[in-house]
Amino acid sequence: MLEVNLDGHVWITRGSMVAYLGDVKFTREGVLEHGLGKMMKKAVTGEGVSLTKAEGAGKVYLADNGKKISVLNLKNEAIYVNGNDLLAFEESITLDIKMMKKVAGMMAGGLFNVKFEGTGMVAITTHYDPLTLMVTPDRPVFTDPNATVAWSGNLAPDIKTDISLKTLVGRSSGESIQMVFKGEGFVVIQPYEEIPYVVPTA
């Protein structure tokens, strides 16, 4: 559970509030609250994060199905977060929705990410304890998209597909999708696969 000491306003994912103390008002995100570009992206992709603004003074308690919560403190930095793993962020942070089209068609529910930029705190959730892997120019990192939670803003992942006997047995589609991170930065993963693959019908 995350305790937010509220004095002003903070953005939270809809449905994440479990209790609050003090004088706090909750309002749904307005259509143009985060800019016309974000609204158009949501309309086109059918994806996005449903946000609620919590404003006032008091304490707000947030949770997401008992998932573990990590707070990232950005200092004029950028980070990408899987849309399913976002919990809350401060008003000083700007966001942009990015759709991973190559992966989206192969996943149930698609795979979209939110890019956060600026100075302030972002709270993310993971199933169990997250692990941070460092990416260096001589050591790329390969991850399962389902288990990938966040990565540093300077990294742009590629998608790699891999067919082998193991994947043929393990996945009925016979194709394993991996995200490839190259350069300098970090990737956060969780020991859990969030979104099931879609099994193509012949």
PDB file of C-alpha atoms in Angstrom:
ATOM      1  CA  MET A   1       0.000   0.000   0.000  1.00  0.00           C
ATOM      2  CA  LEU A   2       1.183   3.544  -0.762  1.00  0.00           C
ATOM      3  CA  GLU A   3       0.570   6.435   1.627  1.00  0.00           C
ATOM      4  CA  VAL A   4       0.451   9.794  -0.157  1.00  0.00           C
ATOM      5  CA  ASN A   5       0.874  12.910   1.999  1.00  0.00           C
ATOM      6  CA  LEU A   6      -1.267  15.200  -0.100  1.00  0.00           C
ATOM      7  CA  ASP A   7      -0.890  18.969  -0.200  1.00  0.00           C
ATOM      8  CA  GLY A   8      -1.967  20.121  -3.642  1.00  0.00           C
ATOM      9  CA  HIS A   9      -2.802  17.466  -6.198  1.00  0.00           C
ATOM     10  CA  VAL A  10      -1.531  14.153  -7.509  1.00  0.00           C
ATOM     11  CA  TRP A  11      -2.637  11.885 -10.367  1.00  0.00           C
ATOM     12  CA  ILE A  12      -3.668   8.328  -9.465  1.00  0.00           C
ATOM     13  CA  THR A  13      -4.919   5.451 -11.608  1.00  0.00           C
ATOM     14  CA  ARG A  14      -8.669   5.101 -11.417  1.00  0.00           C
ATOM     15  CA  GLY A  15      -9.844   2.636  -8.785  1.00  0.00           C
ATOM     16  CA  SER A  16      -6.566   2.612  -6.838  1.00  0.00           C
ATOM     17  CA  MET A  17      -7.764   4.642  -3.809  1.00  0.00           C
ATOM     18  CA  VAL A  18      -8.574   2.406  -0.825  1.00  0.00           C
ATOM     19  CA  ALA A  19      -8.857   5.051   1.950  1.00  0.00           C
ATOM     20  CA  TYR A  20      -8.185   8.699   2.711  1.00  0.00           C
ATOM     21  CA  LEU A  21      -8.046  11.131   5.625  1.00  0.00           C
ATOM     22  CA  GLY A  22      -8.602  14.888   5.510  1.00  0.00           C
ATOM     23  CA  ASP A  23     -10.155  17.190   2.956  1.00  0.00           C
ATOM     24  CA  VAL A  24      -9.569  15.445  -0.369  1.00  0.00           C
ATOM     25  CA  LYS A  25     -11.553  15.695  -3.599  1.00  0.00           C
ATOM     26  CA  PHE A  26     -11.350  13.170  -6.452  1.00  0.00           C
ATOM     27  CA  THR A  27     -12.144  14.156 -10.037  1.00  0.00           C
ATOM     28  CA  ARG A  28     -11.881  12.129 -13.214  1.00  0.00           C
ATOM     29  CA  GLU A  29      -9.308  13.215 -15.774  1.00  0.00           C
ATOM     30  CA  GLY A  30     -10.829  15.775 -18.151  1.00  0.00           C
ATOM     31  CA  VAL A  31     -10.836  15.025 -21.872  1.00  0.00           C
ATOM     32  CA  LEU A  32      -8.165  17.656 -22.619  1.00  0.00           C
ATOM     33  CA  GLU A  33      -6.438  17.599 -19.232  1.00  0.00           C
ATOM     34  CA  HIS A  34      -3.214  16.098 -20.586  1.00  0.00           C
ATOM     35  CA  GLY A  35      -3.431  17.683 -24.039  1.00  0.00           C
ATOM     36  CA  LEU A  36      -5.172  16.977 -27.328  1.00  0.00           C
ATOM     37  CA  GLY A  37      -2.338  14.734 -28.572  1.00  0.00           C
ATOM     38  CA  LYS A  38      -2.826  12.292 -25.697  1.00  0.00           C
ATOM     39  CA  MET A  39      -6.594  12.217 -26.272  1.00  0.00           C
ATOM     40  CA  MET A  40      -6.071  11.451 -29.980  1.00  0.00           C
ATOM     41  CA  LYS A  41      -3.639   8.654 -29.128  1.00  0.00           C
ATOM     42  CA  LYS A  42      -6.121   7.105 -26.699  1.00  0.00           C
ATOM     43  CA  ALA A  43      -8.855   7.300 -29.359  1.00  0.00           C
ATOM     44  CA  VAL A  44      -6.646   5.764 -32.056  1.00  0.00           C
ATOM     45  CA  THR A  45      -5.088   2.996 -29.969  1.00  0.00           C
ATOM     46  CA  GLY A  46      -8.112   2.309 -27.773  1.00  0.00           C
ATOM     47  CA  GLU A  47      -5.570   2.237 -24.974  1.00  0.00           C
ATOM     48  CA  GLY A  48      -4.479   4.581 -22.268  1.00  0.00           C
ATOM     49  CA  VAL A  49      -4.408   4.995 -18.547  1.00  0.00           C
ATOM     50  CA  SER A  50      -7.616   6.063 -16.818  1.00  0.00           C
ATOM     51  CA  LEU A  51      -6.573   8.723 -14.340  1.00  0.00           C
ATOM     52  CA  THR A  52      -8.168  10.440 -11.366  1.00  0.00           C
ATOM     53  CA  LYS A  53      -6.952  13.683  -9.837  1.00  0.00           C
ATOM     54  CA  ALA A  54      -6.748  13.673  -6.023  1.00  0.00           C
ATOM     55  CA  GLU A  55      -6.541  17.216  -4.651  1.00  0.00           C
ATOM     56  CA  GLY A  56      -6.655  18.861  -1.256  1.00  0.00           C
ATOM     57  CA  ALA A  57      -4.844  18.206   2.001  1.00  0.00           C
ATOM     58  CA  GLY A  58      -4.639  14.899   3.845  1.00  0.00           C
ATOM     59  CA  LYS A  59      -3.454  11.325   3.424  1.00  0.00           C
ATOM     60  CA  VAL A  60      -4.517   9.087   0.549  1.00  0.00           C
ATOM     61  CA  TYR A  61      -3.913   5.335   0.560  1.00  0.00           C
ATOM     62  CA  LEU A  62      -3.467   3.567  -2.778  1.00  0.00           C
ATOM     63  CA  ALA A  63      -3.210  -0.103  -3.721  1.00  0.00           C
ATOM     64  CA  ASP A  64      -3.487  -2.356  -6.775  1.00  0.00           C
ATOM     65  CA  ASN A  65      -4.539  -5.952  -6.008  1.00  0.00           C
ATOM     66  CA  GLY A  66      -1.834  -6.379  -3.381  1.00  0.00           C
ATOM     67  CA  LYS A  67       0.993  -5.701  -5.861  1.00  0.00           C
ATOM     68  CA  LYS A  68       4.321  -4.408  -4.546  1.00  0.00           C
ATOM     69  CA  ILE A  69       4.829  -0.643  -4.908  1.00  0.00           C
ATOM     70  CA  SER A  70       8.078   1.142  -5.827  1.00  0.00           C
ATOM     71  CA  VAL A  71       8.508   4.926  -5.870  1.00  0.00           C
ATOM     72  CA  LEU A  72      10.857   6.397  -8.483  1.00  0.00           C
ATOM     73  CA  ASN A  73      12.220   9.898  -7.864  1.00  0.00           C
ATOM     74  CA  LEU A  74      12.887  11.569 -11.221  1.00  0.00           C
ATOM     75  CA  LYS A  75      15.290  14.511 -11.354  1.00  0.00           C
ATOM     76  CA  ASN A  76      14.825  16.088 -14.758  1.00  0.00           C
ATOM     77  CA  GLU A  77      14.790  12.547 -16.199  1.00  0.00           C
ATOM     78  CA  ALA A  78      12.533  10.387 -18.317  1.00  0.00           C
ATOM     79  CA  ILE A  79      11.275   6.849 -17.762  1.00  0.00           C
ATOM     80  CA  TYR A  80       8.941   4.535 -19.644  1.00  0.00           C
ATOM     81  CA  VAL A  81       6.413   2.545 -17.594  1.00  0.00           C
ATOM     82  CA  ASN A  82       4.129  -0.259 -18.771  1.00  0.00           C
ATOM     83  CA  GLY A  83       0.589   1.161 -18.575  1.00  0.00           C
ATOM     84  CA  ASN A  84      -0.586  -1.776 -16.459  1.00  0.00           C
ATOM     85  CA  ASP A  85       2.032  -1.027 -13.804  1.00  0.00           C
ATOM     86  CA  LEU A  86       1.346   2.660 -13.157  1.00  0.00           C
ATOM     87  CA  LEU A  87      -0.120   3.685  -9.773  1.00  0.00           C
ATOM     88  CA  ALA A  88       0.389   7.443  -9.281  1.00  0.00           C
ATOM     89  CA  PHE A  89       2.538  10.436 -10.214  1.00  0.00           C
ATOM     90  CA  GLU A  90       3.060  14.011  -9.117  1.00  0.00           C
ATOM     91  CA  GLU A  91       1.592  16.970 -10.994  1.00  0.00           C
ATOM     92  CA  SER A  92       5.088  18.237 -11.892  1.00  0.00           C
ATOM     93  CA  ILE A  93       5.591  15.229 -14.193  1.00  0.00           C
ATOM     94  CA  THR A  94       4.465  15.267 -17.842  1.00  0.00           C
ATOM     95  CA  LEU A  95       3.300  12.126 -19.602  1.00  0.00           C
ATOM     96  CA  ASP A  96       3.008  10.797 -23.140  1.00  0.00           C
ATOM     97  CA  ILE A  97       1.354   7.550 -24.255  1.00  0.00           C
ATOM     98  CA  LYS A  98       3.396   5.286 -26.560  1.00  0.00           C
ATOM     99  CA  MET A  99       1.966   2.205 -28.263  1.00  0.00           C
ATOM    100  CA  MET A 100       4.277  -0.680 -29.124  1.00  0.00           C
ATOM    101  CA  LYS A 101       2.571  -1.634 -32.364  1.00  0.00           C
ATOM    102  CA  LYS A 102       4.778  -4.613 -33.201  1.00  0.00           C
ATOM    103  CA  VAL A 103       3.927  -6.264 -29.897  1.00  0.00           C
ATOM    104  CA  ALA A 104       0.346  -5.031 -29.645  1.00  0.00           C
ATOM    105  CA  GLY A 105      -1.013  -7.334 -32.325  1.00  0.00           C
ATOM    106  CA  MET A 106       0.429 -10.384 -30.594  1.00  0.00           C
ATOM    107  CA  MET A 107      -0.842  -9.582 -27.096  1.00  0.00           C
ATOM    108  CA  ALA A 108      -4.258  -9.798 -25.541  1.00  0.00           C
ATOM    109  CA  GLY A 109      -5.154  -6.239 -24.610  1.00  0.00           C
ATOM    110  CA  GLY A 110      -2.158  -4.757 -26.418  1.00  0.00           C
ATOM    111  CA  LEU A 111       0.933  -3.302 -24.840  1.00  0.00           C
ATOM    112  CA  PHE A 112       1.178   0.415 -24.259  1.00  0.00           C
ATOM    113  CA  ASN A 113       3.696   2.435 -22.314  1.00  0.00           C
ATOM    114  CA  VAL A 114       3.621   5.807 -20.664  1.00  0.00           C
ATOM    115  CA  LYS A 115       6.650   8.086 -20.917  1.00  0.00           C
ATOM    116  CA  PHE A 116       7.116  10.241 -17.817  1.00  0.00           C
ATOM    117  CA  GLU A 117       9.397  13.241 -17.883  1.00  0.00           C
ATOM    118  CA  GLY A 118      10.456  15.950 -15.452  1.00  0.00           C
ATOM    119  CA  THR A 119      11.191  16.216 -11.754  1.00  0.00           C
ATOM    120  CA  GLY A 120       8.993  14.471  -9.201  1.00  0.00           C
ATOM    121  CA  MET A 121       7.832  11.063  -8.028  1.00  0.00           C
ATOM    122  CA  VAL A 122       6.199   8.225  -9.953  1.00  0.00           C
ATOM    123  CA  ALA A 123       4.786   5.168  -8.164  1.00  0.00           C
ATOM    124  CA  ILE A 124       4.794   1.866 -10.058  1.00  0.00           C
ATOM    125  CA  THR A 125       3.519  -1.587  -9.115  1.00  0.00           C
ATOM    126  CA  THR A 126       4.979  -5.048  -9.661  1.00  0.00           C
ATOM    127  CA  HIS A 127       3.915  -8.589  -8.918  1.00  0.00           C
ATOM    128  CA  TYR A 128       6.463  -9.599  -6.245  1.00  0.00           C
ATOM    129  CA  ASP A 129       9.934  -8.006  -5.980  1.00  0.00           C
ATOM    130  CA  PRO A 130      11.173  -6.174  -9.089  1.00  0.00           C
ATOM    131  CA  LEU A 131      14.675  -6.618 -10.453  1.00  0.00           C
ATOM    132  CA  THR A 132      16.657  -3.817 -12.131  1.00  0.00           C
ATOM    133  CA  LEU A 133      19.029  -4.870 -14.912  1.00  0.00           C
ATOM    134  CA  MET A 134      21.732  -2.503 -16.164  1.00  0.00           C
ATOM    135  CA  VAL A 135      22.113  -2.077 -19.929  1.00  0.00           C
ATOM    136  CA  THR A 136      25.586  -1.210 -21.237  1.00  0.00           C
ATOM    137  CA  PRO A 137      26.870  -0.765 -24.822  1.00  0.00           C
ATOM    138  CA  ASP A 138      28.653  -4.126 -24.635  1.00  0.00           C
ATOM    139  CA  ARG A 139      25.818  -5.931 -22.828  1.00  0.00           C
ATOM    140  CA  PRO A 140      22.286  -5.658 -24.274  1.00  0.00           C
ATOM    141  CA  VAL A 141      19.367  -6.966 -22.203  1.00  0.00           C
ATOM    142  CA  PHE A 142      16.612  -9.222 -23.600  1.00  0.00           C
ATOM    143  CA  THR A 143      13.274  -9.382 -21.761  1.00  0.00           C
ATOM    144  CA  ASP A 144       9.829 -10.928 -22.017  1.00  0.00           C
ATOM    145  CA  PRO A 145       7.403  -8.048 -22.811  1.00  0.00           C
ATOM    146  CA  ASN A 146       4.926  -9.487 -20.285  1.00  0.00           C
ATOM    147  CA  ALA A 147       7.455  -9.226 -17.468  1.00  0.00           C
ATOM    148  CA  THR A 148       8.900  -5.830 -18.444  1.00  0.00           C
ATOM    149  CA  VAL A 149       7.741  -3.054 -16.112  1.00  0.00           C
ATOM    150  CA  ALA A 150       9.844   0.057 -16.878  1.00  0.00           C
ATOM    151  CA  TRP A 151      13.008   1.308 -18.539  1.00  0.00           C
ATOM    152  CA  SER A 152      15.076   4.492 -18.674  1.00  0.00           C
ATOM    153  CA  GLY A 153      13.890   7.163 -21.101  1.00  0.00           C
ATOM    154  CA  ASN A 154      16.994   7.120 -23.308  1.00  0.00           C
ATOM    155  CA  LEU A 155      16.470   3.469 -24.321  1.00  0.00           C
ATOM    156  CA  ALA A 156      14.381   2.506 -27.358  1.00  0.00           C
ATOM    157  CA  PRO A 157      13.660  -1.237 -27.313  1.00  0.00           C
ATOM    158  CA  ASP A 158      13.573  -3.349 -30.446  1.00  0.00           C
ATOM    159  CA  ILE A 159      11.393  -6.435 -30.847  1.00  0.00           C
ATOM    160  CA  LYS A 160      12.946  -9.801 -31.631  1.00  0.00           C
ATOM    161  CA  THR A 161      11.072 -12.989 -32.469  1.00  0.00           C
ATOM    162  CA  ASP A 162      12.626 -16.350 -31.864  1.00  0.00           C
ATOM    163  CA  ILE A 163      11.458 -19.786 -32.952  1.00  0.00           C
ATOM    164  CA  SER A 164      12.906 -22.859 -31.290  1.00  0.00           C
ATOM    165  CA  LEU A 165      11.825 -26.289 -30.067  1.00  0.00           C
ATOM    166  CA  LYS A 166      11.338 -24.933 -26.557  1.00  0.00           C
ATOM    167  CA  THR A 167       9.027 -22.151 -27.693  1.00  0.00           C
ATOM    168  CA  LEU A 168       7.133 -24.539 -29.966  1.00  0.00           C
ATOM    169  CA  VAL A 169       6.393 -26.724 -26.959  1.00  0.00           C
ATOM    170  CA  GLY A 170       5.851 -23.866 -24.505  1.00  0.00           C
ATOM    171  CA  ARG A 171       3.709 -21.541 -26.635  1.00  0.00           C
ATOM    172  CA  SER A 172       1.056 -22.803 -28.978  1.00  0.00           C
ATOM    173  CA  SER A 173       1.899 -19.991 -31.418  1.00  0.00           C
ATOM    174  CA  GLY A 174       5.460 -21.298 -31.719  1.00  0.00           C
ATOM    175  CA  GLU A 175       6.837 -17.765 -31.590  1.00  0.00           C
ATOM    176  CA  SER A 176       8.604 -16.134 -28.662  1.00  0.00           C
ATOM    177  CA  ILE A 177       8.640 -12.333 -28.557  1.00  0.00           C
ATOM    178  CA  GLN A 178      11.470 -10.556 -26.801  1.00  0.00           C
ATOM    179  CA  MET A 179      12.251  -6.902 -26.148  1.00  0.00           C
ATOM    180  CA  VAL A 180      15.871  -5.967 -26.853  1.00  0.00           C
ATOM    181  CA  PHE A 181      17.457  -3.049 -24.989  1.00  0.00           C
ATOM    182  CA  LYS A 182      20.751  -1.657 -26.307  1.00  0.00           C
ATOM    183  CA  GLY A 183      22.787   1.336 -25.173  1.00  0.00           C
ATOM    184  CA  GLU A 184      23.194   2.708 -21.667  1.00  0.00           C
ATOM    185  CA  GLY A 185      20.454   2.610 -19.040  1.00  0.00           C
ATOM    186  CA  PHE A 186      18.338   0.219 -17.007  1.00  0.00           C
ATOM    187  CA  VAL A 187      15.317  -2.073 -17.320  1.00  0.00           C
ATOM    188  CA  VAL A 188      12.952  -3.091 -14.496  1.00  0.00           C
ATOM    189  CA  ILE A 189      11.402  -6.570 -14.716  1.00  0.00           C
ATOM    190  CA  GLN A 190       9.058  -8.593 -12.498  1.00  0.00           C
ATOM    191  CA  PRO A 191       8.839 -12.366 -11.895  1.00  0.00           C
ATOM    192  CA  TYR A 192       5.368 -12.512 -13.448  1.00  0.00           C
ATOM    193  CA  GLU A 193       3.866 -12.443 -16.937  1.00  0.00           C
ATOM    194  CA  GLU A 194       1.178  -9.776 -17.015  1.00  0.00           C
ATOM    195  CA  ILE A 195      -0.597 -10.117 -20.361  1.00  0.00           C
ATOM    196  CA  PRO A 196      -1.222 -13.475 -22.077  1.00  0.00           C
ATOM    197  CA  TYR A 197      -0.253 -13.981 -25.693  1.00  0.00           C
ATOM    198  CA  VAL A 198      -3.006 -14.267 -28.274  1.00  0.00           C
ATOM    199  CA  VAL A 199      -2.993 -17.695 -29.922  1.00  0.00           C
ATOM    200  CA  PRO A 200      -3.414 -17.165 -33.679  1.00  0.00           C
ATOM    201  CA  THR A 201      -6.225 -19.214 -35.196  1.00  0.00           C
ATOM    202  CA  ALA A 202      -5.399 -21.084 -38.368  1.00  0.00           C
TER     203      ALA A 202
END
